[in-house]
Amino acid sequence: MVFLNTIVFRNCWKVDTWKNDIKGYLKIRRDFMLTDIVWILCGTLIGFFIAWTIYIVHELGHALAGWIVRAKIRAVAAIPFLYKDNKLSIVNIKPFKKTLLGNLGLMGWVDLRFPIPDNDNKKEIFLAKLKIIFIIICGPLFQIIYSLIIVKLCLGYFVQDGMYTGSEKVILIILIMVIGENILIFIANGYIELFLAPFMFLKEKRHDIIIKAMEQIFSRLEKYTNVAISKHRK
């Protein structure tokens, strides 16, 4: 009888211990899940901010190139902000909603202009071609350099121990967002700025077409600026 009672007691103790272990595991797992969610949210918020700074650097690359070739910088926009006439204002987002959803590349622009040469001035047209190509490619080049710096800093933060700390999870999310955004920008219009547009300008020999293309570029940039500040004129 004593032997049977001892067996029953041991089995009950094992069951209670097992239940306690399960409850403890679930509690620890729940705590880990809540902590992971907090880290993921932090990483996402920081990642969105860094992603926005990538657009700023991209547009500053265009602006700096324009300044180097002595173009007149009328405005620099990185949605939702626009800098014009030494004033920072909020962009009128409403006219750009469809464009923003349809073209991820249009998150900013630089409204600039330089004198367009006459049709019969070969030397000046060639220099104008070099200027516009330089301005076009500097945006994505600055963006790529800036993104590589971020990626390098992120990769240098990880410790090779097989475990991710909370801060490393944040860095991982930032890394994924930076790489993903660069891919999206390249698909949207990065390939145009880096390869297609420079190639087309270099290949084109007809001066009238080159002049018309420059006029269209300047006109479109000016239109973006006018639409962006339209609500401030009312």
mmCIF file of N, CA, C and O in Angstrom, residues 64-103:
data_model
loop_
_atom_site.group_PDB
_atom_site.id
_atom_site.type_symbol
_atom_site.label_atom_id
_atom_site.label_comp_id
_atom_site.label_asym_id
_atom_site.label_seq_id
_atom_site.Cartn_x
_atom_site.Cartn_y
_atom_site.Cartn_z
ATOM 1 N N LEU A 64 23.840 69.453 -55.713
ATOM 2 C CA LEU A 64 25.265 69.748 -55.660
ATOM 3 C C LEU A 64 25.881 69.730 -57.054
ATOM 4 O O LEU A 64 26.700 70.596 -57.401
ATOM 5 N N ALA A 65 25.475 68.765 -57.862
ATOM 6 C CA ALA A 65 25.974 68.711 -59.240
ATOM 7 C C ALA A 65 25.546 69.950 -60.012
ATOM 8 O O ALA A 65 26.331 70.523 -60.780
ATOM 9 N N GLY A 66 24.306 70.390 -59.811
ATOM 10 C CA GLY A 66 23.843 71.599 -60.470
ATOM 11 C C GLY A 66 24.623 72.825 -60.033
ATOM 12 O O GLY A 66 24.957 73.696 -60.846
ATOM 13 N N TRP A 67 24.923 72.880 -58.741
ATOM 14 C CA TRP A 67 25.714 74.009 -58.227
ATOM 15 C C TRP A 67 27.123 74.007 -58.815
ATOM 16 O O TRP A 67 27.666 75.064 -59.142
ATOM 17 N N ILE A 68 27.703 72.816 -58.980
ATOM 18 C CA ILE A 68 29.063 72.711 -59.532
ATOM 19 C C ILE A 68 29.105 73.232 -60.967
ATOM 20 O O ILE A 68 30.063 73.908 -61.362
ATOM 21 N N VAL A 69 28.072 72.909 -61.744
ATOM 22 C CA VAL A 69 28.060 73.355 -63.152
ATOM 23 C C VAL A 69 27.414 74.740 -63.283
ATOM 24 O O VAL A 69 27.109 75.189 -64.385
ATOM 25 N N ARG A 70 27.183 75.402 -62.144
ATOM 26 C CA ARG A 70 26.661 76.768 -62.095
ATOM 27 C C ARG A 70 25.251 76.899 -62.666
ATOM 28 O O ARG A 70 24.903 77.889 -63.316
ATOM 29 N N ALA A 71 24.449 75.874 -62.405
ATOM 30 C CA ALA A 71 23.030 75.975 -62.750
ATOM 31 C C ALA A 71 22.306 76.735 -61.640
ATOM 32 O O ALA A 71 22.751 76.765 -60.494
ATOM 33 N N LYS A 72 21.203 77.340 -61.969
ATOM 34 C CA LYS A 72 20.415 78.061 -60.983
ATOM 35 C C LYS A 72 19.487 77.083 -60.269
ATOM 36 O O LYS A 72 18.615 76.480 -60.894
ATOM 37 N N ILE A 73 19.682 76.927 -58.960
ATOM 38 C CA ILE A 73 18.865 76.013 -58.172
ATOM 39 C C ILE A 73 17.645 76.778 -57.674
ATOM 40 O O ILE A 73 17.749 77.652 -56.816
ATOM 41 N N ARG A 74 16.491 76.447 -58.202
ATOM 42 C CA ARG A 74 15.266 77.149 -57.819
ATOM 43 C C ARG A 74 14.603 76.542 -56.597
ATOM 44 O O ARG A 74 14.041 77.264 -55.761
ATOM 45 N N ALA A 75 14.619 75.231 -56.513
ATOM 46 C CA ALA A 75 13.966 74.559 -55.379
ATOM 47 C C ALA A 75 14.514 73.147 -55.243
ATOM 48 O O ALA A 75 14.945 72.531 -56.223
ATOM 49 N N VAL A 76 14.493 72.648 -54.005
ATOM 50 C CA VAL A 76 14.871 71.264 -53.716
ATOM 51 C C VAL A 76 13.746 70.653 -52.889
ATOM 52 O O VAL A 76 13.381 71.189 -51.838
ATOM 53 N N ALA A 77 13.201 69.553 -53.364
ATOM 54 C CA ALA A 77 12.064 68.927 -52.690
ATOM 55 C C ALA A 77 12.388 67.495 -52.303
ATOM 56 O O ALA A 77 12.976 66.748 -53.085
ATOM 57 N N ALA A 78 12.043 67.153 -51.076
ATOM 58 C CA ALA A 78 12.067 65.767 -50.600
ATOM 59 C C ALA A 78 10.780 65.602 -49.805
ATOM 60 O O ALA A 78 10.675 66.067 -48.674
ATOM 61 N N ILE A 79 9.796 65.024 -50.430
ATOM 62 C CA ILE A 79 8.454 64.954 -49.864
ATOM 63 C C ILE A 79 8.503 64.436 -48.425
ATOM 64 O O ILE A 79 9.167 63.443 -48.152
ATOM 65 N N PRO A 80 7.887 65.187 -47.491
ATOM 66 C CA PRO A 80 6.860 66.221 -47.679
ATOM 67 C C PRO A 80 7.371 67.659 -47.603
ATOM 68 O O PRO A 80 6.566 68.562 -47.403
ATOM 69 N N PHE A 81 8.680 67.877 -47.705
ATOM 70 C CA PHE A 81 9.223 69.227 -47.567
ATOM 71 C C PHE A 81 9.761 69.743 -48.897
ATOM 72 O O PHE A 81 10.187 68.962 -49.760
ATOM 73 N N LEU A 82 9.737 71.076 -49.020
ATOM 74 C CA LEU A 82 10.289 71.734 -50.199
ATOM 75 C C LEU A 82 11.025 72.991 -49.754
ATOM 76 O O LEU A 82 10.488 73.800 -48.979
ATOM 77 N N TYR A 83 12.261 73.133 -50.228
ATOM 78 C CA TYR A 83 13.081 74.303 -49.899
ATOM 79 C C TYR A 83 13.168 75.201 -51.119
ATOM 80 O O TYR A 83 13.668 74.799 -52.167
ATOM 81 N N LYS A 84 12.661 76.434 -50.974
ATOM 82 C CA LYS A 84 12.647 77.386 -52.086
ATOM 83 C C LYS A 84 12.733 78.802 -51.531
ATOM 84 O O LYS A 84 12.045 79.130 -50.551
ATOM 85 N N ASP A 85 13.573 79.617 -52.148
ATOM 86 C CA ASP A 85 13.739 81.019 -51.741
ATOM 87 C C ASP A 85 14.091 81.139 -50.258
ATOM 88 O O ASP A 85 13.519 81.959 -49.519
ATOM 89 N N ASN A 86 15.005 80.276 -49.808
ATOM 90 C CA ASN A 86 15.472 80.271 -48.415
ATOM 91 C C ASN A 86 14.344 80.000 -47.413
ATOM 92 O O ASN A 86 14.426 80.394 -46.247
ATOM 93 N N LYS A 87 13.292 79.322 -47.865
ATOM 94 C CA LYS A 87 12.177 78.984 -46.990
ATOM 95 C C LYS A 87 11.852 77.501 -47.119
ATOM 96 O O LYS A 87 11.867 76.949 -48.225
ATOM 97 N N LEU A 88 11.550 76.884 -45.989
ATOM 98 C CA LEU A 88 11.162 75.473 -45.968
ATOM 99 C C LEU A 88 9.651 75.396 -45.804
ATOM 100 O O LEU A 88 9.092 75.943 -44.849
ATOM 101 N N SER A 89 8.983 74.724 -46.723
ATOM 102 C CA SER A 89 7.526 74.625 -46.677
ATOM 103 C C SER A 89 7.090 73.179 -46.861
ATOM 104 O O SER A 89 7.888 72.311 -47.232
ATOM 105 N N ILE A 90 5.809 72.934 -46.596
ATOM 106 C CA ILE A 90 5.234 71.600 -46.753
ATOM 107 C C ILE A 90 4.684 71.461 -48.166
ATOM 108 O O ILE A 90 3.974 72.335 -48.660
ATOM 109 N N VAL A 91 5.008 70.355 -48.802
ATOM 110 C CA VAL A 91 4.557 70.103 -50.166
ATOM 111 C C VAL A 91 3.060 69.817 -50.178
ATOM 112 O O VAL A 91 2.535 69.157 -49.279
ATOM 113 N N ASN A 92 2.384 70.326 -51.184
ATOM 114 C CA ASN A 92 0.974 69.994 -51.394
ATOM 115 C C ASN A 92 0.906 68.567 -51.943
ATOM 116 O O ASN A 92 1.087 68.326 -53.140
ATOM 117 N N ILE A 93 0.643 67.606 -51.065
ATOM 118 C CA ILE A 93 0.721 66.191 -51.417
ATOM 119 C C ILE A 93 -0.403 65.764 -52.358
ATOM 120 O O ILE A 93 -0.220 64.892 -53.204
ATOM 121 N N LYS A 94 -1.556 66.379 -52.245
ATOM 122 C CA LYS A 94 -2.746 65.905 -52.954
ATOM 123 C C LYS A 94 -2.531 65.691 -54.447
ATOM 124 O O LYS A 94 -2.903 64.633 -54.981
ATOM 125 N N PRO A 95 -1.939 66.636 -55.187
ATOM 126 C CA PRO A 95 -1.758 66.401 -56.635
ATOM 127 C C PRO A 95 -0.792 65.274 -56.958
ATOM 128 O O PRO A 95 -0.773 64.768 -58.090
ATOM 129 N N PHE A 96 0.021 64.869 -55.975
ATOM 130 C CA PHE A 96 1.053 63.860 -56.234
ATOM 131 C C PHE A 96 0.646 62.455 -55.783
ATOM 132 O O PHE A 96 1.431 61.529 -55.925
ATOM 133 N N LYS A 97 -0.544 62.292 -55.222
ATOM 134 C CA LYS A 97 -0.919 61.000 -54.644
ATOM 135 C C LYS A 97 -0.854 59.871 -55.658
ATOM 136 O O LYS A 97 -0.249 58.833 -55.416
ATOM 137 N N LYS A 98 -1.477 60.060 -56.804
ATOM 138 C CA LYS A 98 -1.468 59.008 -57.822
ATOM 139 C C LYS A 98 -0.055 58.745 -58.326
ATOM 140 O O LYS A 98 0.335 57.608 -58.553
ATOM 141 N N THR A 99 0.716 59.809 -58.488
ATOM 142 C CA THR A 99 2.089 59.654 -58.974
ATOM 143 C C THR A 99 2.949 58.930 -57.964
ATOM 144 O O THR A 99 3.770 58.085 -58.311
ATOM 145 N N LEU A 100 2.758 59.260 -56.677
ATOM 146 C CA LEU A 100 3.558 58.624 -55.635
ATOM 147 C C LEU A 100 3.264 57.138 -55.548
ATOM 148 O O LEU A 100 4.152 56.313 -55.356
ATOM 149 N N LEU A 101 1.994 56.772 -55.699
ATOM 150 C CA LEU A 101 1.627 55.361 -55.627
ATOM 151 C C LEU A 101 2.038 54.609 -56.880
ATOM 152 O O LEU A 101 2.359 53.429 -56.829
ATOM 153 N N GLY A 102 2.051 55.310 -58.015
ATOM 154 C CA GLY A 102 2.389 54.651 -59.270
ATOM 155 C C GLY A 102 3.863 54.668 -59.608
ATOM 156 O O GLY A 102 4.339 53.861 -60.382
ATOM 157 N N ASN A 103 4.601 55.613 -59.000
ATOM 158 C CA ASN A 103 6.024 55.741 -59.305
ATOM 159 C C ASN A 103 6.779 56.025 -58.017
ATOM 160 O O ASN A 103 6.788 57.140 -57.526
#
